[in-house]
Amino acid sequence: MAYLRISILVLSLVFLSFAFSEAKEVIVGGKDISWNVDSSKTLNEWIQSKRFKVGDQLKWKSDKDSDSVLQVTKEDYGSCETSKPIKANVTEITLDQAGPFYFISGVKEHCDRGLKLVAIAKPPKHVSPSPAPATATGPAAPPSTNAAAGPGFGLSNGILGFAIGLVGMALI
């Protein structure tokens, strides 16, 4: 019986740790070759349901012969300016700070038709957010609305771990 109690307690601690340390690897659009001008509407609908945090990694799968992904400033995102990206030919990126990350098509005509995306990274719950440095090349302040917020998988694991822990404590 003591072994069962200890096992339940250890298991609950493991689930709780997932709530605070689980970084995600996400394929943008959720499928192969989703970065193309025909999928721009679908991509924007897809991002609306996503919630990212610092440390998550985004991966793009695109037809490299017909398009590319650029990380740009908020201003260049708005105007589809492709000549001075923060990063060019992005295939994967780790969201290394809280705030918005702006991505556009490397083909200006595709960006003008809507092939662009904003991913907003939330700070980890246990770390207080620090203001982003004011630079001309870094991401700008987040928009006033955050449509990308949604339930996080790590939080559900944390709640499950907490519930298992309560049951374990009741058995002790």
Coordinates of C-alpha atoms in Angstrom, one line a residue:
M1 CA 0.0 0.0 0.0
A2 CA 2.9 2.4 0.8
Y3 CA 4.4 1.7 -2.6
L4 CA 1.1 2.6 -4.3
R5 CA 0.9 5.9 -2.3
I6 CA 4.5 6.8 -3.2
S7 CA 3.9 5.9 -6.9
I8 CA 0.9 8.1 -7.1
L9 CA 2.7 11.0 -5.5
V10 CA 5.7 10.7 -7.8
L11 CA 3.3 10.4 -10.9
S12 CA 1.5 13.5 -9.8
L13 CA 4.8 15.5 -9.6
V14 CA 5.8 14.3 -13.1
F15 CA 2.5 15.5 -14.5
L16 CA 2.8 18.8 -12.7
S17 CA 6.3 19.3 -14.2
F18 CA 4.8 19.0 -17.7
A19 CA 2.6 22.0 -17.0
F20 CA 5.6 24.3 -16.6
S21 CA 8.3 22.9 -18.9
E22 CA 6.6 21.5 -22.0
A23 CA 7.8 23.2 -25.1
K24 CA 6.0 22.3 -28.3
E25 CA 7.3 21.6 -31.8
V26 CA 4.6 22.8 -34.2
I27 CA 4.3 22.4 -38.0
V28 CA 2.8 25.7 -39.2
G29 CA -0.6 24.9 -40.7
G30 CA -0.5 21.5 -39.2
K31 CA 0.4 19.6 -42.4
D32 CA 2.9 19.3 -45.2
I33 CA 3.3 22.1 -47.7
S34 CA 0.9 24.5 -45.9
W35 CA 2.9 27.6 -46.6
N36 CA 1.6 28.6 -50.0
V37 CA -0.5 31.4 -51.4
D38 CA -3.6 29.2 -51.7
S39 CA -3.5 28.3 -48.0
S40 CA -3.3 31.9 -46.6
K41 CA -6.9 32.0 -45.4
T42 CA -6.6 28.5 -43.9
L43 CA -3.3 29.5 -42.2
N44 CA -4.8 32.5 -40.6
E45 CA -7.7 30.5 -39.3
W46 CA -5.3 27.9 -38.0
I47 CA -3.2 30.4 -36.1
Q48 CA -6.3 31.8 -34.4
S49 CA -6.7 28.6 -32.4
K50 CA -3.0 28.3 -31.4
R51 CA -1.4 29.3 -28.2
F52 CA 2.4 29.5 -28.0
K53 CA 4.9 30.1 -25.2
V54 CA 8.5 31.0 -25.1
G55 CA 10.6 28.0 -26.0
D56 CA 8.1 26.6 -28.6
Q57 CA 9.5 25.8 -32.0
L58 CA 7.7 26.5 -35.3
K59 CA 8.5 24.6 -38.4
W60 CA 7.5 25.4 -42.0
K61 CA 7.0 23.0 -44.8
S62 CA 6.9 24.8 -48.1
D63 CA 7.8 24.3 -51.7
K64 CA 11.2 25.9 -51.6
D65 CA 11.2 26.4 -55.3
S66 CA 8.1 28.6 -55.3
D67 CA 8.2 30.4 -52.0
S68 CA 10.1 31.1 -48.7
V69 CA 9.4 32.4 -45.2
L70 CA 10.8 35.7 -43.9
Q71 CA 10.7 36.9 -40.3
V72 CA 10.1 40.6 -40.4
T73 CA 9.3 43.6 -38.2
K74 CA 5.7 44.7 -37.5
E75 CA 6.1 47.5 -40.0
D76 CA 7.4 45.2 -42.8
Y77 CA 4.6 42.7 -42.0
G78 CA 2.0 45.4 -42.6
S79 CA 3.6 46.6 -45.9
C80 CA 4.8 43.2 -47.1
E81 CA 8.3 44.6 -47.3
T82 CA 10.6 41.7 -48.3
S83 CA 14.0 43.5 -48.8
K84 CA 15.2 43.6 -45.2
P85 CA 14.1 40.6 -43.2
I86 CA 15.2 39.8 -39.6
K87 CA 15.7 36.2 -40.9
A88 CA 15.4 34.9 -44.4
N89 CA 14.5 31.4 -45.7
V90 CA 13.1 30.4 -42.3
T91 CA 12.3 26.7 -42.1
E92 CA 12.2 26.6 -38.3
I93 CA 12.4 29.0 -35.4
T94 CA 12.3 28.9 -31.7
L95 CA 10.1 31.6 -30.1
D96 CA 12.8 32.9 -27.7
Q97 CA 11.0 35.8 -26.1
A98 CA 7.5 36.8 -25.2
G99 CA 5.6 38.8 -27.8
P100 CA 4.6 38.7 -31.4
F101 CA 6.8 37.2 -34.2
Y102 CA 5.9 38.4 -37.7
F103 CA 6.3 36.1 -40.8
I104 CA 5.6 36.9 -44.4
S105 CA 6.1 35.2 -47.8
G106 CA 9.4 35.9 -49.5
V107 CA 7.4 36.5 -52.7
K108 CA 5.9 40.0 -52.3
E109 CA 2.9 39.1 -54.5
H110 CA 2.1 36.2 -52.2
C111 CA 2.3 38.3 -49.1
D112 CA 0.1 41.0 -50.8
R113 CA -2.5 38.2 -51.3
G114 CA -2.4 37.3 -47.5
L115 CA 0.4 34.8 -47.1
K116 CA 1.6 36.1 -43.7
L117 CA 1.3 35.1 -40.1
V118 CA 1.7 36.5 -36.6
A119 CA 2.7 34.0 -33.9
I120 CA 2.4 35.4 -30.3
A121 CA 4.6 33.8 -27.6
K122 CA 3.4 34.0 -24.0
P123 CA 5.9 34.1 -21.2
P124 CA 6.2 31.0 -19.0
K125 CA 3.8 31.2 -16.0
H126 CA 6.6 31.1 -13.5
V127 CA 8.6 33.9 -15.1
S128 CA 7.5 37.5 -15.1
P129 CA 7.6 39.1 -18.5
S130 CA 10.2 41.6 -19.3
P131 CA 9.7 44.4 -21.7
A132 CA 11.1 43.7 -25.2
P133 CA 14.1 45.8 -26.2
A134 CA 13.2 48.7 -28.4
T135 CA 15.1 47.9 -31.6
A136 CA 14.2 48.6 -35.2
T137 CA 14.8 44.9 -36.1
G138 CA 13.0 43.1 -33.3
P139 CA 9.3 42.2 -33.0
A140 CA 7.1 45.1 -31.9
A141 CA 4.6 45.3 -29.1
P142 CA 1.8 42.8 -29.3
P143 CA -1.5 43.8 -30.9
S144 CA -4.3 44.9 -28.6
T145 CA -6.2 41.7 -29.1
N146 CA -4.8 38.2 -28.9
A147 CA -6.8 35.9 -31.1
A148 CA -4.1 33.2 -30.9
A149 CA -4.9 32.4 -27.3
G150 CA -6.4 29.0 -26.5
P151 CA -6.1 26.2 -24.0
G152 CA -2.6 24.8 -23.5
F153 CA -1.8 21.1 -23.5
G154 CA 0.7 21.6 -20.6
L155 CA -1.9 23.1 -18.4
S156 CA -4.2 20.1 -18.8
N157 CA -1.4 17.8 -17.8
G158 CA -0.8 20.0 -14.7
I159 CA -4.4 19.8 -13.7
L160 CA -4.4 16.0 -14.2
G161 CA -1.2 15.8 -12.0
F162 CA -2.8 18.0 -9.4
A163 CA -5.9 15.8 -9.3
I164 CA -3.8 12.6 -9.0
G165 CA -1.8 14.2 -6.2
L166 CA -4.9 15.0 -4.3
V167 CA -6.1 11.4 -4.6
G168 CA -2.6 10.2 -3.5
M169 CA -2.7 12.5 -0.5
A170 CA -6.1 11.2 0.5
L171 CA -4.8 7.6 0.4
I172 CA -1.9 8.5 2.7

